[in-house]
Structures are given as structure tokens and as C-alpha cells.
Coordinates of C-alpha atoms in Angstrom, one line a residue:
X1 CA -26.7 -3.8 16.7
X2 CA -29.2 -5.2 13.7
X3 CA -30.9 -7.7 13.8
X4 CA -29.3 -10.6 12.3
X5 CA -25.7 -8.7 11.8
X6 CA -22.7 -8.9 13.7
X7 CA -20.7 -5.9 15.1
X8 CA -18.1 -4.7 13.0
X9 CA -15.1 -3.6 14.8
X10 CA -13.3 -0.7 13.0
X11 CA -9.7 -0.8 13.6
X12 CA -9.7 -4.1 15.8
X13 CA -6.8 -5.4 15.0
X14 CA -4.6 -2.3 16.6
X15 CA -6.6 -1.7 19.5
X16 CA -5.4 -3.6 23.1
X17 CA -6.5 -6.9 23.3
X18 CA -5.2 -10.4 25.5
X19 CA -6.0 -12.4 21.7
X20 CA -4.6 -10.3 19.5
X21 CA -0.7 -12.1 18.1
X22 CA 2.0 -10.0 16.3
X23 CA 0.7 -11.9 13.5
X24 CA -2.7 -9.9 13.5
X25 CA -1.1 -6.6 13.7
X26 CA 1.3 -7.4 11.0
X27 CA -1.3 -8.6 8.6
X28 CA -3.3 -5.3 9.5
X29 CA -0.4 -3.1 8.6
X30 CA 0.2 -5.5 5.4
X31 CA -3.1 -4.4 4.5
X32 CA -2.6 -1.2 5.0
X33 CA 0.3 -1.2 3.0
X34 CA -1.3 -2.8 0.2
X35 CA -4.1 -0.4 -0.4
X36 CA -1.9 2.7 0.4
X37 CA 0.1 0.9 -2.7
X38 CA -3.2 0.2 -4.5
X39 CA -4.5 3.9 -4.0
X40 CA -1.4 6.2 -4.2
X41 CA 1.2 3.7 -6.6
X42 CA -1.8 2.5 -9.1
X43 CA -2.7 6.2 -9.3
X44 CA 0.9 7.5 -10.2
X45 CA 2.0 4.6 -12.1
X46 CA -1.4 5.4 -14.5
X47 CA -0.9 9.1 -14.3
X48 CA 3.4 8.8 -15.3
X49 CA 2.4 5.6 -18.0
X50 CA -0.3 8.7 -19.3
X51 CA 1.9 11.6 -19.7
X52 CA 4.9 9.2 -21.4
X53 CA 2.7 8.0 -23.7
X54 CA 1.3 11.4 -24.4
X55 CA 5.2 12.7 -24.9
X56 CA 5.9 10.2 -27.2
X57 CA 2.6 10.9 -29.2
X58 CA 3.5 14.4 -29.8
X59 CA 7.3 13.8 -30.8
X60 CA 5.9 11.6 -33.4
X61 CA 3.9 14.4 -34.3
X62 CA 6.4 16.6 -34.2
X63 CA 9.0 14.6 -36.1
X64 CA 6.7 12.9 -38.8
X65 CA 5.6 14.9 -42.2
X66 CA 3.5 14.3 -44.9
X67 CA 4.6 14.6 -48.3
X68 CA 2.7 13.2 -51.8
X69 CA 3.8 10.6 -53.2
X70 CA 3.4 9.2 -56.7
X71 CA 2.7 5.6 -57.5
X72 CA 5.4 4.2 -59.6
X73 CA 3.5 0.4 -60.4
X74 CA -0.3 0.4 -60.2
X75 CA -2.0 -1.5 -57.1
X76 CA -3.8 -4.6 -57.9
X77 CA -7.7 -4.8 -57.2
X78 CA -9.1 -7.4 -55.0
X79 CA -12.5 -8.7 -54.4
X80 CA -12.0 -7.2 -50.7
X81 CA -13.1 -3.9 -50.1
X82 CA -10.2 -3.7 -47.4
X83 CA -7.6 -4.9 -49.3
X84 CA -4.5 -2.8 -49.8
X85 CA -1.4 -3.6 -51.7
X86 CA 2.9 -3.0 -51.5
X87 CA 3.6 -0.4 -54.3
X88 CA 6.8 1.3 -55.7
X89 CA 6.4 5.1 -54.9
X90 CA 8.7 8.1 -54.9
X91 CA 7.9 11.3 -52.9
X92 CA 10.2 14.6 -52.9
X93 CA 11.2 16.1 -49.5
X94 CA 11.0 19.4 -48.8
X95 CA 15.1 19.9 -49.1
X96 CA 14.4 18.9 -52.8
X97 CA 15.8 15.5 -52.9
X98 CA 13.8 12.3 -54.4
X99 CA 13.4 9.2 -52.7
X100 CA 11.8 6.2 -53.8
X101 CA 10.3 2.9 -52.4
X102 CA 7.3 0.8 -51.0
X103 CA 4.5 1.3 -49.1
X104 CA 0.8 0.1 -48.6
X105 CA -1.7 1.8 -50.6
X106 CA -5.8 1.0 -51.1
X107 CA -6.2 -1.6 -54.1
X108 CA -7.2 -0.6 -57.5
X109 CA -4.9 2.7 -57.5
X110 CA -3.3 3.0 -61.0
X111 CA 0.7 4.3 -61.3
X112 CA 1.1 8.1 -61.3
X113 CA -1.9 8.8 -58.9
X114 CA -0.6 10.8 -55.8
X115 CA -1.0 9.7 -52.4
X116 CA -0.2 10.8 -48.9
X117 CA 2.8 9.8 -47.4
X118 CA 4.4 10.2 -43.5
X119 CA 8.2 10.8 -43.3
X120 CA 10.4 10.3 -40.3
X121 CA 12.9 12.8 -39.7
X122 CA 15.4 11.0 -42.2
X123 CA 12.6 11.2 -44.7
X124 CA 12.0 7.6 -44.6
X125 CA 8.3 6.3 -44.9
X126 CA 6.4 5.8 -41.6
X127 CA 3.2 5.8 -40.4
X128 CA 0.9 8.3 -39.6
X129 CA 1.0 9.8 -36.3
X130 CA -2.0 9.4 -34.3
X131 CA -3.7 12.7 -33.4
X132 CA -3.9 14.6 -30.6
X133 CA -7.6 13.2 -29.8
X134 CA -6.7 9.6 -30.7
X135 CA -3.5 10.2 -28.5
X136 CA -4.8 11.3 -25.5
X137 CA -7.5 8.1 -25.4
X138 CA -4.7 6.0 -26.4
X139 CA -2.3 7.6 -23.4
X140 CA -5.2 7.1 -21.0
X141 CA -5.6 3.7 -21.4
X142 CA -2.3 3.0 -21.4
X143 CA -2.4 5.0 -17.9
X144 CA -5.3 2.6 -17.0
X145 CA -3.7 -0.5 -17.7
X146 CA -0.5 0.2 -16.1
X147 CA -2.7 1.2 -12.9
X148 CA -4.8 -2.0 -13.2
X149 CA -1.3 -3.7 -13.7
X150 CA 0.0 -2.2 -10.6
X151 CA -3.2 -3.2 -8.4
X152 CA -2.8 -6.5 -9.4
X153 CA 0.7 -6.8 -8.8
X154 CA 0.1 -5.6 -5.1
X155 CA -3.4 -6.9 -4.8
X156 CA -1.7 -10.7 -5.9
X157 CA 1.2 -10.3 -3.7
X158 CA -0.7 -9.0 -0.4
X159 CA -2.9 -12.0 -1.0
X160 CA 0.1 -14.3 -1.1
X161 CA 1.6 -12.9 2.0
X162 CA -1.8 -12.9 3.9
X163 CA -2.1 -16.8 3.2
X164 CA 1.6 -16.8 4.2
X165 CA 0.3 -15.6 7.8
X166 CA -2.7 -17.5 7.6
X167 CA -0.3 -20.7 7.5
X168 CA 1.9 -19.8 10.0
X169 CA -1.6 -18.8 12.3
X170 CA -2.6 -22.3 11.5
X171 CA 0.8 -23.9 12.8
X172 CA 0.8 -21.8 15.8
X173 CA -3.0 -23.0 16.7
X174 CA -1.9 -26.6 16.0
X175 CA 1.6 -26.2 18.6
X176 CA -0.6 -24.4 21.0
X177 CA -3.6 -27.2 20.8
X178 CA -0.4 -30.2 21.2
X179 CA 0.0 -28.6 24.5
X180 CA -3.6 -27.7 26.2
X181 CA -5.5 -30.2 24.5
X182 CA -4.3 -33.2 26.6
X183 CA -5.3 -31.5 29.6
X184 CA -8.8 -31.1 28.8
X185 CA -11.6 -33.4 30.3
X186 CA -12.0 -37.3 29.8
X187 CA -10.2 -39.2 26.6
X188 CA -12.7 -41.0 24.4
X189 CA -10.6 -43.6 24.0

């Protein structure tokens, strides 16, 4: 044993022992639980939260087109260099039929410029999907969060059930200390 440092007991709380209570062993198997949960749940909540978020992604992908667009009314300018502005357009789909209405567009863009617009399937404006490279970071910190949310989740409630036990050790000690404390030695009193 070091200096200074206390032996560390790996496993104690299964292993035979007269002071060990059924509260000991059930905390030790909560624990065990809890980072089994922590390890194995967090990782395939993350991986699952990933590859929905990643299927999604590419349907939008898949489903979303862009077509051009002509402004109908032009965009007013601003001072802001980041300002954009809701403009009349109307685009033509690919089936041949013309559709009008708004959408944002940067400010200072004059009527009959073209733009770049994102369809849904019902040729409806949308936004742009994101791409494959923005998806995948997207999808993986989605993954991480759910993970993190998960670890949490079982981290908080192990927690709350280990002060549970705690309190009910406590109790225990305090019945068991009403009954052998007044046969110990001399009263101060």
C-alpha cells in the first residue's frame, strides 16, 4: 500500500463479508446498471438519433428541387448588409406549370432578376436541403445530444435512487443505534 493512500477494494461490495446489508449489494448492482445503461443505451440512443437524422436529411434531399425563379416586385435595400426581404416570385416546374408567390430574397434585387428556388414534392417553396457534409455533422450532434440526454437521464436517476438507499442506510443506523447504544458504558447524565 502507498504511502498516505488507502486500499482500494475492487469489487467489495459482492464479496463475503459479516457488514455488508442487502442495501450495499443492491446499490452495487444499481450502479452497475446505471453505467451498463450509460455505456451501451447512451451509445445506441446516439448511434439510432444519428442514422434518423441522417434518413431524414437525404429524403429532403431527395424530395426537394431547385428551380429559378423570377422576381415579380423588386426587394428593398437596407442599410444592413444581411438584410433580406418577402418578394412576389413565380418559378415554372418541370411538368410545365407556373406557380407564383413569396419568398426571402437578399435586399437590393430588382423585379425580373432570377433566383434559386427549393420545391417540395408539391412544388411548393421550401428551403434548401442541407448537404450531405452539413448533414452528417448535423446528424452527429444530434446523435451526441440524445447520448448526453440519455446519460443524464440515467446518471440523475441512479443518483436519486443512491440517496434513496443512503436514507434508508441512515434510518437503519439510527434503529440499530436506539437499541445498542443504551447498553454501552456510563450515562453522562
Amino acid at each position: 500500500m502507498r504511502a498516505g493512500g488507502r486500499a482500494k477494494k475492487w469489487l467489495w461490495r459482492w464479496r463475503a463479508n459479516p457488514l455488508r446489508r442487502k442495501d450495499d449489494v443492491l446499490e452495487a448492482w444499481l450502479v452497475l446498471a446505471v453505467w451498463a445503461l450509460i455505456s451501451v443505451g447512451g451509445t445506441l440512443a446516439g448511434v439510432f438519433t444519428a442514422r434518423a437524422a441522417d434518413d431524414v436529411f437525404a429524403q429532403q434531399r431527395a424530395e426537394r428541387t431547385p428551380v429559378q425563379a423570377v422576381l415579380l416586385t423588386d426587394a428593398p435595400r437596407a442599410a444592413a448588409t444581411s438584410y433580406r426581404a418577402l418578394v412576389k416570385v413565380r418559378w415554372t416546374l418541370s411538368d410545365g406549370s407556373t406557380h407564383t408567390g413569396m419568398t426571402l430574397v437578399d435586399g437590393g434585387r430588382k423585379a425580373g432578376s432570377t433566383i434559386v428556388l427549393w420545391t417540395d414534392t408539391q412544388g411548393d417553396p421550401t428551403t434548401q436541403p442541407p448537404s450531405r457534409t452539413n448533414a452528417a455533422v448535423e446528424a452527429g450532434f444530434l446523435g451526441a445530444a440524445s447520448a448526453l440526454a440519455l446519460t443524464g437521464v440515467a446518471f440523475g436517476a441512479g443518483g436519486a435512487a443512491r440517496w434513496w438507499l443512503d436514507r434508508r442506510r441512515i434510518d437503519q443506523w439510527g434503529r440499530q443505534w436506539d437499541l445498542v447504544g443504551p447498553r454501552w458504558g456510563h450515562k453522562t447524565s
